[in-house]
Coordinates of C-alpha atoms in Angstrom, one line a residue:
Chain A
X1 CA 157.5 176.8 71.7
X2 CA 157.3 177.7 75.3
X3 CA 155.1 175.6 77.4
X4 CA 152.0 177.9 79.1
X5 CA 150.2 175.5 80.9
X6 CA 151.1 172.4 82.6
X7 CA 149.0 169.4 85.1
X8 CA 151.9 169.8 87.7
X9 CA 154.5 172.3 87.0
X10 CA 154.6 176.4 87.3
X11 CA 157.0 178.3 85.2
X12 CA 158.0 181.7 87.4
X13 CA 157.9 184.7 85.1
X14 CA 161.6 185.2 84.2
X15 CA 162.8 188.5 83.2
X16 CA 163.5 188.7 79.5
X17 CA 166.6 189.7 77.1
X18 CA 167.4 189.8 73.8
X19 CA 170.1 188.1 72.0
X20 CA 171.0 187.6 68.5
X21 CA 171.7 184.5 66.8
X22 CA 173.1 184.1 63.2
X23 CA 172.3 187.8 63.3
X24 CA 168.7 187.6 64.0
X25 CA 166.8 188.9 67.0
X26 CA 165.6 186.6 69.7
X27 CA 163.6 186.8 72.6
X28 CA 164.7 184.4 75.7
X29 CA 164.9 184.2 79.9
X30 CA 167.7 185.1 81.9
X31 CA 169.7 182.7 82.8
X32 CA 168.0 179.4 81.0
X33 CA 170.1 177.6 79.0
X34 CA 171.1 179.7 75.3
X35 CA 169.4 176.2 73.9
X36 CA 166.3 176.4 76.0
X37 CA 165.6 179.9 74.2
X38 CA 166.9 178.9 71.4
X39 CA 164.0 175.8 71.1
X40 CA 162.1 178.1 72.4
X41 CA 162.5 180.5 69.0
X42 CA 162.2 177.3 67.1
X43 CA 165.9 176.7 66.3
X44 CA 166.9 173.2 66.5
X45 CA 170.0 173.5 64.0
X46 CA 172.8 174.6 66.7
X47 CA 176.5 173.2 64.7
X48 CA 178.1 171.7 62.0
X49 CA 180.0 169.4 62.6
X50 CA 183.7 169.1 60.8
X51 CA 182.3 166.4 58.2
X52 CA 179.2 168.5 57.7
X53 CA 176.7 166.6 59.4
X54 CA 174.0 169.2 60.9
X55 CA 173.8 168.9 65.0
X56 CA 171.8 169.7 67.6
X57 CA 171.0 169.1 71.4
X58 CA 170.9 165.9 72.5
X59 CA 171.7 165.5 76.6
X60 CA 170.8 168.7 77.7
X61 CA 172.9 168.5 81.0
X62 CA 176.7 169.3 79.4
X63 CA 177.3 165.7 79.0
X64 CA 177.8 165.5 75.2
X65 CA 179.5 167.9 72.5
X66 CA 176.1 167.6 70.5
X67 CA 175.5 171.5 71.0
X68 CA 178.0 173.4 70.7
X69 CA 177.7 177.3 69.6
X70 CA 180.0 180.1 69.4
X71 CA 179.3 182.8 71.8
X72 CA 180.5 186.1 71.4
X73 CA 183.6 184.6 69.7
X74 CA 183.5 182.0 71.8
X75 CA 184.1 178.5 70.6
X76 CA 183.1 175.0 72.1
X77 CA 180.3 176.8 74.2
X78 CA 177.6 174.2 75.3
X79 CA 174.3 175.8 74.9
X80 CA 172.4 173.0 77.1
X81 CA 173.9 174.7 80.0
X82 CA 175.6 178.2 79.7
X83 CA 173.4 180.9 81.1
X84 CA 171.8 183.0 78.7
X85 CA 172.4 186.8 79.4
X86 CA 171.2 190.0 77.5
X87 CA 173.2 191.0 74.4
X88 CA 174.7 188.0 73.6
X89 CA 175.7 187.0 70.1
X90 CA 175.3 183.2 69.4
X91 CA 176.7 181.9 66.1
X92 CA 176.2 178.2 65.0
X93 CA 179.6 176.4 65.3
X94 CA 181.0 175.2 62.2
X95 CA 183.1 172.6 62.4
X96 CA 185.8 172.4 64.8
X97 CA 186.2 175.7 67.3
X98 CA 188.9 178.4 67.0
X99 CA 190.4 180.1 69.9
X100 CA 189.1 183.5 71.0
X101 CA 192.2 184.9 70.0
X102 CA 193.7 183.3 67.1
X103 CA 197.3 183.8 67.2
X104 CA 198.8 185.1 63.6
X105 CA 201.6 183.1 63.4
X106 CA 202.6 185.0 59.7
X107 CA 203.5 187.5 62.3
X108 CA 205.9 186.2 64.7
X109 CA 207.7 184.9 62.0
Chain B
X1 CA 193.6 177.6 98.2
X2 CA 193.8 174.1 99.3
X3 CA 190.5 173.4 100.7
X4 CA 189.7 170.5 103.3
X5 CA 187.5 168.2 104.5
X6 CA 186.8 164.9 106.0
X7 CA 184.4 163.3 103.4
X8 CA 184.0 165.1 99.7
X9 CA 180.9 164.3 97.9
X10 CA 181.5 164.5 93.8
X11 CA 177.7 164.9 92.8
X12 CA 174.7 166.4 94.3
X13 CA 172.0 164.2 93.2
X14 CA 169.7 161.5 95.2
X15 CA 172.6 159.4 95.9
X16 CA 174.9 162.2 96.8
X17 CA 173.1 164.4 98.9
X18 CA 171.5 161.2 100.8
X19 CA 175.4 159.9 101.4
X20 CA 175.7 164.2 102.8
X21 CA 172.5 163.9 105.1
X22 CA 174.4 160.9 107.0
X23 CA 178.1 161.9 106.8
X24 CA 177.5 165.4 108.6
X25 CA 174.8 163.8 111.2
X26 CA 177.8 162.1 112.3
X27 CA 179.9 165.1 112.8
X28 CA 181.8 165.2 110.0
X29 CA 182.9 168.2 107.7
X30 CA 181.2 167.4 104.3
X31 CA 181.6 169.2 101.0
X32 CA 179.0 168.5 98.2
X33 CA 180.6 169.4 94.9
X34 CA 178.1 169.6 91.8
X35 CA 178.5 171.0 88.1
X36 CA 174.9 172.6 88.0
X37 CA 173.4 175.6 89.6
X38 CA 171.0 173.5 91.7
X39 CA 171.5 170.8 94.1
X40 CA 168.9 167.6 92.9
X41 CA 170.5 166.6 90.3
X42 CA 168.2 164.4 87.7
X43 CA 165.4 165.0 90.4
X44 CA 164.8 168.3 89.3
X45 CA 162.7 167.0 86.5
X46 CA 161.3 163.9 87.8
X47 CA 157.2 165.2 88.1
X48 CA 156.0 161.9 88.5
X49 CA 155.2 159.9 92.0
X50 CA 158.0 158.2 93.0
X51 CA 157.2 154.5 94.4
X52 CA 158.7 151.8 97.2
X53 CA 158.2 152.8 100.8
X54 CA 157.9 155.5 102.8
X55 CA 161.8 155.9 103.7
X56 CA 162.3 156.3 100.2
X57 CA 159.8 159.0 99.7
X58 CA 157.3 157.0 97.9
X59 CA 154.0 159.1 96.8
X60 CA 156.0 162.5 96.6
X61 CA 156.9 163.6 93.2
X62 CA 160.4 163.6 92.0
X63 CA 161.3 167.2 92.2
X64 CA 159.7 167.5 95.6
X65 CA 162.1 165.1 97.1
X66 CA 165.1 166.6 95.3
X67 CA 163.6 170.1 97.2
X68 CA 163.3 168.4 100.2
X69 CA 166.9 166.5 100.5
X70 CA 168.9 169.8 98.6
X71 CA 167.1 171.6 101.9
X72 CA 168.4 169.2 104.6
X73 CA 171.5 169.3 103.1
X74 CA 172.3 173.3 102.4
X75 CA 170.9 173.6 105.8
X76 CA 173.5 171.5 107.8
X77 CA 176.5 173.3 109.8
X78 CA 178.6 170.8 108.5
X79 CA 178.1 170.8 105.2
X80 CA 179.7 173.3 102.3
X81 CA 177.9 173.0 99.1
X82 CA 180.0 174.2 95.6
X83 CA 177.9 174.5 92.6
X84 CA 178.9 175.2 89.4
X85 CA 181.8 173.5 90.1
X86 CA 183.3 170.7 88.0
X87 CA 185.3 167.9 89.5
X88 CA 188.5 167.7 86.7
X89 CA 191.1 166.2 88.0
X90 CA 192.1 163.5 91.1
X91 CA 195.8 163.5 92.2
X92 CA 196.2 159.8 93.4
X93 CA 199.8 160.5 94.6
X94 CA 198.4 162.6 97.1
X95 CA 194.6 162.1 97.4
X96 CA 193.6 165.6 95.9
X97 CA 191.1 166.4 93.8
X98 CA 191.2 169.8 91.1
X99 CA 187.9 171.3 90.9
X100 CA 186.8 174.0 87.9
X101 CA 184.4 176.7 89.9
X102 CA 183.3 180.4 88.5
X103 CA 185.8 181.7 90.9
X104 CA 188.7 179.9 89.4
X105 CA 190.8 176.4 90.1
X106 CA 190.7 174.8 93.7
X107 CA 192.2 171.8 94.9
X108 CA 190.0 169.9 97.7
X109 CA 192.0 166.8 99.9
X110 CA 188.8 165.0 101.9
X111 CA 189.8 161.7 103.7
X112 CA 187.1 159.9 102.2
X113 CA 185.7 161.2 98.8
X114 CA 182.1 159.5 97.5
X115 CA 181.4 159.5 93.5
X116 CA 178.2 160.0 92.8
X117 CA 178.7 161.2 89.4
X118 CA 175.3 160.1 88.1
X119 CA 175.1 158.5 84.4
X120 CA 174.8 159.4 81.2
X121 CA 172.8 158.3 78.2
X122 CA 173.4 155.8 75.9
X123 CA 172.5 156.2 72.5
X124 CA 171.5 153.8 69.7
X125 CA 173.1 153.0 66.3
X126 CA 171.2 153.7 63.0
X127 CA 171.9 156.7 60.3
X128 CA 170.9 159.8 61.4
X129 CA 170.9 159.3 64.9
X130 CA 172.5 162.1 64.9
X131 CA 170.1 164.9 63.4
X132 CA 168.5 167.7 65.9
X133 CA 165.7 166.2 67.2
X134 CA 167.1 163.2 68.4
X135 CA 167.5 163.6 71.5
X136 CA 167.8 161.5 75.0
X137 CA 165.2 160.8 77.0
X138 CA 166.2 163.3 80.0
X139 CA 167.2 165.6 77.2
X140 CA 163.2 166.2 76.4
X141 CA 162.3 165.8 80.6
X142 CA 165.3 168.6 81.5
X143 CA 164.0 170.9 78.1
X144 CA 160.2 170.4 79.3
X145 CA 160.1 169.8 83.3
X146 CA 162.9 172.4 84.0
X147 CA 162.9 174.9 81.6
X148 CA 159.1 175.1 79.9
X149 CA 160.1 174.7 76.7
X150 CA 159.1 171.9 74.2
X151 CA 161.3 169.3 72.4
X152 CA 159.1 168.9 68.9
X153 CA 155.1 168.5 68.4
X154 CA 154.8 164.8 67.4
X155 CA 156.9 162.2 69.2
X156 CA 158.2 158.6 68.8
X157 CA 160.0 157.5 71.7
X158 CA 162.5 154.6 71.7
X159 CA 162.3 152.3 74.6
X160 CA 159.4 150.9 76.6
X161 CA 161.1 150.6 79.7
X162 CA 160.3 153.4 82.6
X163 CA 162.2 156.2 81.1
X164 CA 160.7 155.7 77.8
X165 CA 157.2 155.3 79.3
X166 CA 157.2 158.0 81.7
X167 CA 158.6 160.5 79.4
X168 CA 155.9 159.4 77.2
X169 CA 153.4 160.4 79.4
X170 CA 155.0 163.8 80.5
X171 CA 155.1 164.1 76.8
X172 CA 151.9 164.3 76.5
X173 CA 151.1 166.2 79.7
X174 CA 153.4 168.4 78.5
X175 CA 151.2 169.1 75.0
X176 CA 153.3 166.6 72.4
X177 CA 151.2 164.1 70.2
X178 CA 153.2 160.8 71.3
X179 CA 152.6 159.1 67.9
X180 CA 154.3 155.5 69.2
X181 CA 156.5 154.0 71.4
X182 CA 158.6 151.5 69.7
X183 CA 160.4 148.2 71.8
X184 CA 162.6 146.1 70.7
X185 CA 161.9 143.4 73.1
X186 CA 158.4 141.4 73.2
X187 CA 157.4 142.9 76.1
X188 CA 157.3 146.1 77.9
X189 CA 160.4 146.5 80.2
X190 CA 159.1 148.8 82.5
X191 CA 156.4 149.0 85.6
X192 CA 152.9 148.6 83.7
X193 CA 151.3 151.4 85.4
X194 CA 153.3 153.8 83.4
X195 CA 152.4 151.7 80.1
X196 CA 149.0 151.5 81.3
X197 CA 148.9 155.8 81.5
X198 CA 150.4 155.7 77.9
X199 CA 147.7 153.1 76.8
X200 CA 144.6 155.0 78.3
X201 CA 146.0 158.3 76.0
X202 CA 146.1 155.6 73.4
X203 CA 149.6 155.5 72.3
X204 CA 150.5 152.3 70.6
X205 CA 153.5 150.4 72.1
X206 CA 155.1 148.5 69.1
X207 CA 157.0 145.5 70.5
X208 CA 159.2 143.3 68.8
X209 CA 160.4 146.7 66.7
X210 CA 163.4 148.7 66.3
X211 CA 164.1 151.8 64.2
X212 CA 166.0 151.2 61.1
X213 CA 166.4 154.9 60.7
X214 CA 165.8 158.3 61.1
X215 CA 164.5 160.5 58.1
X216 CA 165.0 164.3 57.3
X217 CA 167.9 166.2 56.1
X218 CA 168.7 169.7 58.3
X219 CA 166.4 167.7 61.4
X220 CA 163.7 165.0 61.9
X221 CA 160.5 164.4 60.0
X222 CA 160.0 161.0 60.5
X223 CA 161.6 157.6 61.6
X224 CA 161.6 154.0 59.5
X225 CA 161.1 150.7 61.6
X226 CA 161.2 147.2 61.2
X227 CA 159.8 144.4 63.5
X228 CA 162.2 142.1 64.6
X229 CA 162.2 138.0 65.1
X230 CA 162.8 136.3 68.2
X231 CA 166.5 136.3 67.7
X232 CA 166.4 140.6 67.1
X233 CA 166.6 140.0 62.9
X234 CA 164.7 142.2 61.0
X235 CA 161.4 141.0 59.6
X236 CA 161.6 141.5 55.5
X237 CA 158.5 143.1 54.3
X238 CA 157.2 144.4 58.0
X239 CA 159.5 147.8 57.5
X240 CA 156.8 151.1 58.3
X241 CA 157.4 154.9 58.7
X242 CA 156.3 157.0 61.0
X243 CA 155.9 161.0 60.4
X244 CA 157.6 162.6 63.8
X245 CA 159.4 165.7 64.5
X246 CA 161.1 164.5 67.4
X247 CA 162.8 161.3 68.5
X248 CA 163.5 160.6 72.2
X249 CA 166.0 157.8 73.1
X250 CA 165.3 156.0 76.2
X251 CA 167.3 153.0 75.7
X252 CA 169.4 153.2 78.8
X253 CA 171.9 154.8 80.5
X254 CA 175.9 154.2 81.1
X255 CA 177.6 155.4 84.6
X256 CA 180.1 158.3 84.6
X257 CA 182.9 156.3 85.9
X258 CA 185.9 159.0 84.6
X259 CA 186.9 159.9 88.2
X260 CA 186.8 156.1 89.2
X261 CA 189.1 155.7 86.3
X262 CA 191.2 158.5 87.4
X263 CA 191.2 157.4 90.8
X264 CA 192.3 153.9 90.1
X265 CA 189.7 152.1 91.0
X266 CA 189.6 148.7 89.4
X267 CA 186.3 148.9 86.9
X268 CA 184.4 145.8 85.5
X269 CA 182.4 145.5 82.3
X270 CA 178.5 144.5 83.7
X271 CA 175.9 145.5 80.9
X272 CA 173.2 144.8 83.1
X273 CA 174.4 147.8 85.0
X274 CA 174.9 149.9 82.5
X275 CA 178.4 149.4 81.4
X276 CA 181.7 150.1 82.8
X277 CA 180.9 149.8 86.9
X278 CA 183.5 150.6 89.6
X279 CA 184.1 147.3 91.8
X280 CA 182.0 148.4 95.4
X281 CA 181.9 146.1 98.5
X282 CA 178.8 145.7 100.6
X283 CA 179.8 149.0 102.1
X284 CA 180.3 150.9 98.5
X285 CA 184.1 151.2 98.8
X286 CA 186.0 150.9 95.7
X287 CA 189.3 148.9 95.3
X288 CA 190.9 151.9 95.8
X289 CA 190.6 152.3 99.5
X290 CA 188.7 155.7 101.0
X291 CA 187.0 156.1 98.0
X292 CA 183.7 155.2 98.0
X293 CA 180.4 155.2 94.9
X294 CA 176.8 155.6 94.9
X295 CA 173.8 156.0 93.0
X296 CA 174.3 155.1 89.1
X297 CA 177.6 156.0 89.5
X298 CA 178.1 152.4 90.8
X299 CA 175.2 150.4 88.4
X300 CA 172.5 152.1 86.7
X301 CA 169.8 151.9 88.8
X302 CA 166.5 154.4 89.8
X303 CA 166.3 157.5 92.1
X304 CA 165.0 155.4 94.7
X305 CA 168.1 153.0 95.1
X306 CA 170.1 155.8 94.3
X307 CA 168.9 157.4 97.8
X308 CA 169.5 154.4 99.7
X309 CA 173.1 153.6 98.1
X310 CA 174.0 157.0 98.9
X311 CA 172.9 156.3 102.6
X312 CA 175.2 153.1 102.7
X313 CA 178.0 155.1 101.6
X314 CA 177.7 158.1 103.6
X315 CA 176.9 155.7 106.8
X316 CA 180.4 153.5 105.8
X317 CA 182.6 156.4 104.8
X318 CA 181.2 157.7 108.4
X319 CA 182.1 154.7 110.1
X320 CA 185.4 154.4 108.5
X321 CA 186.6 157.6 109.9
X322 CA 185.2 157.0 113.8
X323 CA 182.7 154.1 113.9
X324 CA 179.2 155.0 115.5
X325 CA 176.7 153.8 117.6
X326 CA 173.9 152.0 115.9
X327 CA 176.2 151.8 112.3
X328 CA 175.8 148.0 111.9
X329 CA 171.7 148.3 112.3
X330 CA 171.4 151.0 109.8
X331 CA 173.7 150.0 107.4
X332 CA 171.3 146.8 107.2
X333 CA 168.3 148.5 107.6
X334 CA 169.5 150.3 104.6
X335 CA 170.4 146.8 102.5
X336 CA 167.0 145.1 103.5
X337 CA 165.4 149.1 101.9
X338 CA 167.6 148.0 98.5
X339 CA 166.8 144.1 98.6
X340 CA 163.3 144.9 98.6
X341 CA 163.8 148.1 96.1
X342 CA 165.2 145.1 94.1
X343 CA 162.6 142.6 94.4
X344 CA 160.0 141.7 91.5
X345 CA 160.8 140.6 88.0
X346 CA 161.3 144.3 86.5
X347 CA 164.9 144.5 88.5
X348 CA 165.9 140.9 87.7
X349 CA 168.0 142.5 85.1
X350 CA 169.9 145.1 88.1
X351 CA 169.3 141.8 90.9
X352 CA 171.8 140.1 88.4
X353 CA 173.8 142.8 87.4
X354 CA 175.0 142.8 91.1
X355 CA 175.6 139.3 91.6
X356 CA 177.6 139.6 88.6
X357 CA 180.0 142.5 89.8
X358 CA 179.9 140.3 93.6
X359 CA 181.3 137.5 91.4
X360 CA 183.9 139.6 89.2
X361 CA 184.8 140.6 92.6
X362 CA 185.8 137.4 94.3
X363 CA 187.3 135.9 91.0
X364 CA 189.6 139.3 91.7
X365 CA 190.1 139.0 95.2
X366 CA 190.9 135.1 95.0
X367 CA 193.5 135.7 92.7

């Protein structure tokens, strides 16, 4: 949930985008954090972690591991601080990350 | 491209931008190296009034002051400012340190570098500590204060010192139900006007409590806690739940000392500081001479110390390349600013903290 009003702080209007994550459609500002719109949408579940333990944010400043998502194929991306842009595919990590591109080894053999 | 400087500032928080304010007035080419997109560091989300004296910015509100210093700071000739850029590596063979920016990797040799890495925060042990919505107590102010968005509905925060307090109140001013604050000491640990703002919105503080664990499967619906004895046992029979969707840790904070390791620098082990604390004269150097540390990089402090550390180092680090007019008065105008940011019985825990690492110090040298 987004906060509307607030005793002290304004929140600028921020342009929006649209992202997908676990294939559905989202709603978020450019440039907040992926896990800022992701709250925002309600999701709290972000990884899975190797032993199957369910994960989520935790520091919020790129300090811990707590959140990481995959991002257009992109493993070990923290969503407390990468930038959110339009068209992005988010994917809950689960367990540990693979490389972008995975090499086939069965190949070079 | 090697880049290069006289005094490199690793962080670009209160501590660090106050050491950047001094180094330039003096002359000197400063570089201010941060990982985030804004200079301010934890200030960015600090909305409430900060306290001590006038130097120190008392009555302005957190984020103000971080506006205010960032300013003084991107406006100096003398100072280069790299954000989104991530301090990595530190050569020691040669002094240079590797930093991670958008543009690529960069190597920076400064004659002086100052760590103000900040700290991070410490969690606490119990099963399911680690289920989404448990989160850090600057987890829930950077989610609310920076970027509007809300943690959970009902809250029970962990901690009753002034992180736990006065993100219990921005909690609430924020729209969350704060549903309790639980202590495990007897008594509060932080200033009483924050508990006394908590009180008035009539949140119960439960001291002599701890939780015993968290409750929920895919995230948090609730917490268990027990009271605890005198000696921090658990009470049999005194074991209640509390229904919560979100559970905010505010049970203290460790320094980032990783560079320091890198670096060299000798560390000690002070809990009343936080943890693992870089050995720092009276003029913030390290053992490891040139490099200097500030803010809770050095001992978990507040904002407020942080600012005035950060002057002692910059003013030293300034000094140590071509001493100034005037150094000696403001470096202790500066100490008497901490000693009385320091006085009282809530910082008898830091107060001794200090004396400690002062000790482990002498023990070190005399050997």
């Amino acid at each position: 949930m987004r906060i509307t009003q607030h005793p002290i702080l304004d929140y600028p209007p921020k342009r929006e985008v649209r992202f997908t994550f676990e294939g559905r459609e989202i709603t978020g500002y450019e440039g907040e954090p992926i896990a800022a719109a992701l709250h925002a949408a309600g999701v709290r579940l972000l990884r899975e972690t190797p032993k199957g333990r369910p994960r989520g944010l935790f520091c919020a400043i790129g300090n811990c591991s707590s959140c990481y998502v995959v991002v257009d194929g992109v493993s070990n991306v923290r969503s407390c601080v990468e930038p959110l842009r339009d068209g992005m595919v988010v994917a809950r990590q689960i367990g540990h990350g693979t490389l972008p591109e995975a090499v086939d080894h069965d190949a070079h053999q | 491209m090697m880049h290069t400087s006289d005094i490199a500032i690793v962080g670009g928080g209160p501590a660090g931008l106050s050491a950047a304010i001094v180094a330039a007035e003096q002359g000197h080419r400063t570089l201010v190296i941060d990982r985030q997109t804004v200079l301010g560091g934890q200030l960015i989300k600090q909305t409430h009034r900060f306290f001590g004296s006038k130097a120190q910015h008392a009555g302005t509100r957190g984020f103000e002051i971080g506006k205010a210093l960032a300013a003084q700071v991107s406006g100096n000739a003398n100072t280069d400012v790299w954000l989104d850029s991530t301090v990595i590596g530190y050569y020691r063979e040669d002094g240079i340190l590797l930093v991670e920016r958008p543009q690529g990797l960069a190597t920076v040799k400064a004659d002086r570098i100052i760590l103000a890495t900040g700290a991070s925060e410490k969690a606490l042990a119990f099963p399911n500590n680690d289920l989404p919505g448990v989160y850090g107590a600057g987890a829930v102010q950077t989610l609310m204060n920076v970027h509007g968005v809300l943690p959970g509905q009902r809250a029970v925060m962990i901690g009753a010192g002034n992180i736990g307090l006065i993100v219990g109140y921005q909690l609430i001013q924020a729209g969350v139900q704060v549903v309790a604050v639980i202590e495990a000491a007897p008594r509060v640990g932080g200033y009483w006007v924050h508990a006394a703002k908590l009180a008035r919105a009539g949140v119960p503080i439960h001291t002599s409590s701890t939780v015993v664990e968290a409750l929920g499967e895919e995230s948090v619906r609730g917490v268990r806690v027990v009271k605890v004895d005198s000696a921090w046992r658990a009470i049999p029979g005194s074991e209640f739940e509390l229904d919560c969707d979100l559970v905010c840790l505010a049970v203290g904070l460790s320094p980032l000392v990783e560079l320091a390791v890198l670096a060299g620098c000798e560390i000690a082990y002070v809990p009343e500081l936080g943890g693992y604390v870089p050995w720092h004269d009276q003029e913030m150097q390290t053992t490891v001479p040139g490099i200097f540390v500030a803010g809770d990089a050095g001992g978990v402090e507040e904002a407020s110390s942080a600012m005035v550390g950060g002057e002692l180092a910059g003013l030293a680090a300034a000094n140590s390349l071509r001493p100034f007019a005037g150094h000696g008065e403001r470096m202790s105008s500066a100490r008497e600013a901490l000693a009385a940011l320091r006085a009282g019985p809530t910082a008898d825990k830091v107060r001794g903290g200090f004396a400690k690492l002062a000790a482990a110090r002498q023990g070190r040298c005399s050997t």
